[in-house]
């Protein structure tokens, strides 16, 4: 017979293993031949927080927002301290629109930067990246890694 403390410890370990199996780390994304490491935002809380309060973003890093559906999207820069390129991709991961060199929000309410078409994926990169790479509408986004559950 197991001691009560041992049973509790085993249950705690089992539960932590279940939680860990649903967590996802950064993924590799490739756009126009350039690979980036992208943090994931796959739930409402992560999508809402995004890159807020960051003072820098490495040139080869970004954030990939994954939505459960394809719809027109709009992003704002509230509490975002760095300028960004915001790229909107459809369900097939084709670039449908981009907002370039979006500045940090300095006034309240912050302006909204919308997609011009329905999007399921949104990639935020350091401002100037799209121009530097020559990215164009219709370019495909490759995602390598597990985006995990999306809600």
mmCIF file of C-alpha atoms in Angstrom:
data_model
loop_
_atom_site.group_PDB
_atom_site.id
_atom_site.type_symbol
_atom_site.label_atom_id
_atom_site.label_comp_id
_atom_site.label_asym_id
_atom_site.label_seq_id
_atom_site.Cartn_x
_atom_site.Cartn_y
_atom_site.Cartn_z
ATOM 1 C CA UNK A 1 0.000 0.000 0.000
ATOM 2 C CA UNK A 2 1.281 3.479 -0.899
ATOM 3 C CA UNK A 3 1.619 6.146 1.745
ATOM 4 C CA UNK A 4 -0.753 9.158 1.353
ATOM 5 C CA UNK A 5 2.134 11.510 0.624
ATOM 6 C CA UNK A 6 3.400 9.223 -2.115
ATOM 7 C CA UNK A 7 -0.045 9.036 -3.737
ATOM 8 C CA UNK A 8 -0.358 12.823 -3.655
ATOM 9 C CA UNK A 9 3.103 13.195 -5.165
ATOM 10 C CA UNK A 10 2.276 10.747 -7.954
ATOM 11 C CA UNK A 11 -0.970 12.571 -8.717
ATOM 12 C CA UNK A 12 0.835 15.917 -8.834
ATOM 13 C CA UNK A 13 3.434 14.509 -11.224
ATOM 14 C CA UNK A 14 0.752 12.970 -13.431
ATOM 15 C CA UNK A 15 -1.170 16.239 -13.593
ATOM 16 C CA UNK A 16 1.929 18.284 -14.383
ATOM 17 C CA UNK A 17 2.792 15.875 -17.195
ATOM 18 C CA UNK A 18 -0.701 16.345 -18.660
ATOM 19 C CA UNK A 19 -0.362 20.121 -18.566
ATOM 20 C CA UNK A 20 3.117 20.059 -20.079
ATOM 21 C CA UNK A 21 1.960 17.921 -22.987
ATOM 22 C CA UNK A 22 -0.437 20.693 -24.079
ATOM 23 C CA UNK A 23 2.129 23.490 -23.873
ATOM 24 C CA UNK A 24 4.000 24.479 -27.008
ATOM 25 C CA UNK A 25 7.250 26.310 -27.323
ATOM 26 C CA UNK A 26 8.448 28.558 -30.111
ATOM 27 C CA UNK A 27 8.186 27.321 -33.676
ATOM 28 C CA UNK A 28 10.336 27.954 -36.723
ATOM 29 C CA UNK A 29 8.646 29.906 -39.497
ATOM 30 C CA UNK A 30 10.039 30.626 -42.934
ATOM 31 C CA UNK A 31 8.975 33.569 -45.049
ATOM 32 C CA UNK A 32 10.540 34.519 -48.380
ATOM 33 C CA UNK A 33 13.504 32.197 -47.682
ATOM 34 C CA UNK A 34 14.237 33.664 -44.241
ATOM 35 C CA UNK A 35 13.765 31.566 -41.096
ATOM 36 C CA UNK A 36 12.527 33.101 -37.839
ATOM 37 C CA UNK A 37 11.958 31.754 -34.361
ATOM 38 C CA UNK A 38 8.381 32.657 -33.452
ATOM 39 C CA UNK A 39 6.764 32.681 -30.046
ATOM 40 C CA UNK A 40 3.207 31.399 -30.202
ATOM 41 C CA UNK A 41 -0.018 33.127 -29.202
ATOM 42 C CA UNK A 42 -2.724 30.477 -29.547
ATOM 43 C CA UNK A 43 -5.236 31.453 -26.868
ATOM 44 C CA UNK A 44 -7.116 34.661 -26.165
ATOM 45 C CA UNK A 45 -4.894 35.762 -23.269
ATOM 46 C CA UNK A 46 -1.656 35.266 -25.232
ATOM 47 C CA UNK A 47 -3.100 36.959 -28.338
ATOM 48 C CA UNK A 48 -4.247 39.909 -26.232
ATOM 49 C CA UNK A 49 -0.847 40.331 -24.553
ATOM 50 C CA UNK A 50 1.251 39.788 -27.689
ATOM 51 C CA UNK A 51 4.540 41.669 -27.646
ATOM 52 C CA UNK A 52 3.448 44.244 -25.046
ATOM 53 C CA UNK A 53 6.126 45.810 -22.876
ATOM 54 C CA UNK A 54 9.042 44.448 -24.923
ATOM 55 C CA UNK A 55 11.860 46.923 -25.465
ATOM 56 C CA UNK A 56 13.513 44.922 -28.252
ATOM 57 C CA UNK A 57 12.874 42.104 -30.693
ATOM 58 C CA UNK A 58 15.776 40.243 -32.253
ATOM 59 C CA UNK A 59 15.992 40.428 -36.053
ATOM 60 C CA UNK A 60 15.370 36.700 -36.437
ATOM 61 C CA UNK A 61 12.500 36.506 -33.918
ATOM 62 C CA UNK A 62 8.802 37.254 -34.012
ATOM 63 C CA UNK A 63 5.414 36.265 -32.678
ATOM 64 C CA UNK A 64 2.922 34.065 -34.499
ATOM 65 C CA UNK A 65 -0.735 34.549 -33.592
ATOM 66 C CA UNK A 66 -2.886 31.546 -34.467
ATOM 67 C CA UNK A 67 -6.680 31.874 -34.510
ATOM 68 C CA UNK A 68 -9.279 29.085 -34.500
ATOM 69 C CA UNK A 69 -11.040 30.608 -37.525
ATOM 70 C CA UNK A 70 -10.359 32.684 -40.609
ATOM 71 C CA UNK A 71 -11.794 36.198 -40.398
ATOM 72 C CA UNK A 72 -10.830 39.847 -40.912
ATOM 73 C CA UNK A 73 -8.315 40.783 -38.203
ATOM 74 C CA UNK A 74 -7.264 44.051 -36.636
ATOM 75 C CA UNK A 75 -4.288 44.642 -34.369
ATOM 76 C CA UNK A 76 -3.343 47.602 -32.212
ATOM 77 C CA UNK A 77 -0.128 48.591 -30.506
ATOM 78 C CA UNK A 78 -1.317 49.338 -26.970
ATOM 79 C CA UNK A 79 1.639 49.014 -24.575
ATOM 80 C CA UNK A 80 3.827 47.829 -27.455
ATOM 81 C CA UNK A 81 7.100 49.712 -27.235
ATOM 82 C CA UNK A 82 8.756 48.682 -30.505
ATOM 83 C CA UNK A 83 7.701 49.289 -34.118
ATOM 84 C CA UNK A 84 6.535 46.184 -35.959
ATOM 85 C CA UNK A 85 5.610 44.744 -39.343
ATOM 86 C CA UNK A 86 2.261 42.938 -38.990
ATOM 87 C CA UNK A 87 1.593 40.254 -41.614
ATOM 88 C CA UNK A 88 -1.802 38.610 -42.152
ATOM 89 C CA UNK A 89 -2.026 35.082 -43.649
ATOM 90 C CA UNK A 90 -5.086 33.084 -44.712
ATOM 91 C CA UNK A 91 -5.838 29.469 -43.738
ATOM 92 C CA UNK A 92 -3.480 28.218 -46.484
ATOM 93 C CA UNK A 93 -0.743 30.461 -44.988
ATOM 94 C CA UNK A 94 -0.682 32.809 -47.982
ATOM 95 C CA UNK A 95 0.073 36.463 -47.212
ATOM 96 C CA UNK A 96 -3.127 38.442 -47.762
ATOM 97 C CA UNK A 97 -2.014 41.811 -46.389
ATOM 98 C CA UNK A 98 0.562 43.580 -44.268
ATOM 99 C CA UNK A 99 0.829 46.673 -42.126
ATOM 100 C CA UNK A 100 4.421 47.904 -42.280
ATOM 101 C CA UNK A 101 6.486 49.970 -39.867
ATOM 102 C CA UNK A 102 3.605 50.201 -37.398
ATOM 103 C CA UNK A 103 4.687 52.611 -34.644
ATOM 104 C CA UNK A 104 4.149 52.154 -30.910
ATOM 105 C CA UNK A 105 0.887 53.659 -29.700
ATOM 106 C CA UNK A 106 1.364 57.158 -28.300
ATOM 107 C CA UNK A 107 -2.304 58.193 -27.951
ATOM 108 C CA UNK A 108 -5.390 56.635 -26.406
ATOM 109 C CA UNK A 109 -7.335 55.138 -28.030
ATOM 110 C CA UNK A 110 -4.717 53.403 -30.137
ATOM 111 C CA UNK A 111 -5.399 53.070 -33.871
ATOM 112 C CA UNK A 112 -6.353 49.670 -35.274
ATOM 113 C CA UNK A 113 -4.276 48.167 -38.103
ATOM 114 C CA UNK A 114 -6.624 45.862 -40.038
ATOM 115 C CA UNK A 115 -6.068 43.094 -42.543
ATOM 116 C CA UNK A 116 -7.474 43.705 -46.014
ATOM 117 C CA UNK A 117 -8.700 40.106 -46.196
ATOM 118 C CA UNK A 118 -9.654 37.240 -43.900
ATOM 119 C CA UNK A 119 -6.706 35.859 -41.927
ATOM 120 C CA UNK A 120 -6.047 32.908 -39.653
ATOM 121 C CA UNK A 121 -2.359 33.546 -38.895
ATOM 122 C CA UNK A 122 -0.692 36.830 -38.016
ATOM 123 C CA UNK A 123 3.073 37.203 -37.813
ATOM 124 C CA UNK A 124 4.672 40.167 -36.076
ATOM 125 C CA UNK A 125 8.297 40.938 -36.952
ATOM 126 C CA UNK A 126 10.636 43.853 -36.327
ATOM 127 C CA UNK A 127 9.709 46.883 -38.412
ATOM 128 C CA UNK A 128 11.561 46.990 -41.716
ATOM 129 C CA UNK A 129 11.851 43.210 -42.077
ATOM 130 C CA UNK A 130 9.269 42.958 -44.873
ATOM 131 C CA UNK A 131 10.996 45.622 -46.992
ATOM 132 C CA UNK A 132 14.441 44.151 -46.311
ATOM 133 C CA UNK A 133 13.336 40.682 -47.474
ATOM 134 C CA UNK A 134 11.176 41.844 -50.381
ATOM 135 C CA UNK A 135 8.078 40.086 -49.037
ATOM 136 C CA UNK A 136 4.953 40.487 -51.217
ATOM 137 C CA UNK A 137 1.267 39.625 -51.048
ATOM 138 C CA UNK A 138 0.839 35.975 -51.998
ATOM 139 C CA UNK A 139 4.091 34.825 -50.341
ATOM 140 C CA UNK A 140 3.672 31.636 -48.334
ATOM 141 C CA UNK A 141 4.459 31.154 -44.652
ATOM 142 C CA UNK A 142 5.941 27.789 -43.692
ATOM 143 C CA UNK A 143 5.532 26.730 -40.072
ATOM 144 C CA UNK A 144 7.760 23.995 -38.658
ATOM 145 C CA UNK A 145 6.719 22.788 -35.241
ATOM 146 C CA UNK A 146 3.535 22.174 -33.329
ATOM 147 C CA UNK A 147 1.220 25.137 -32.801
ATOM 148 C CA UNK A 148 -0.723 23.054 -30.284
ATOM 149 C CA UNK A 149 -4.364 23.599 -29.387
ATOM 150 C CA UNK A 150 -5.912 26.859 -30.541
ATOM 151 C CA UNK A 151 -8.818 28.551 -28.818
#
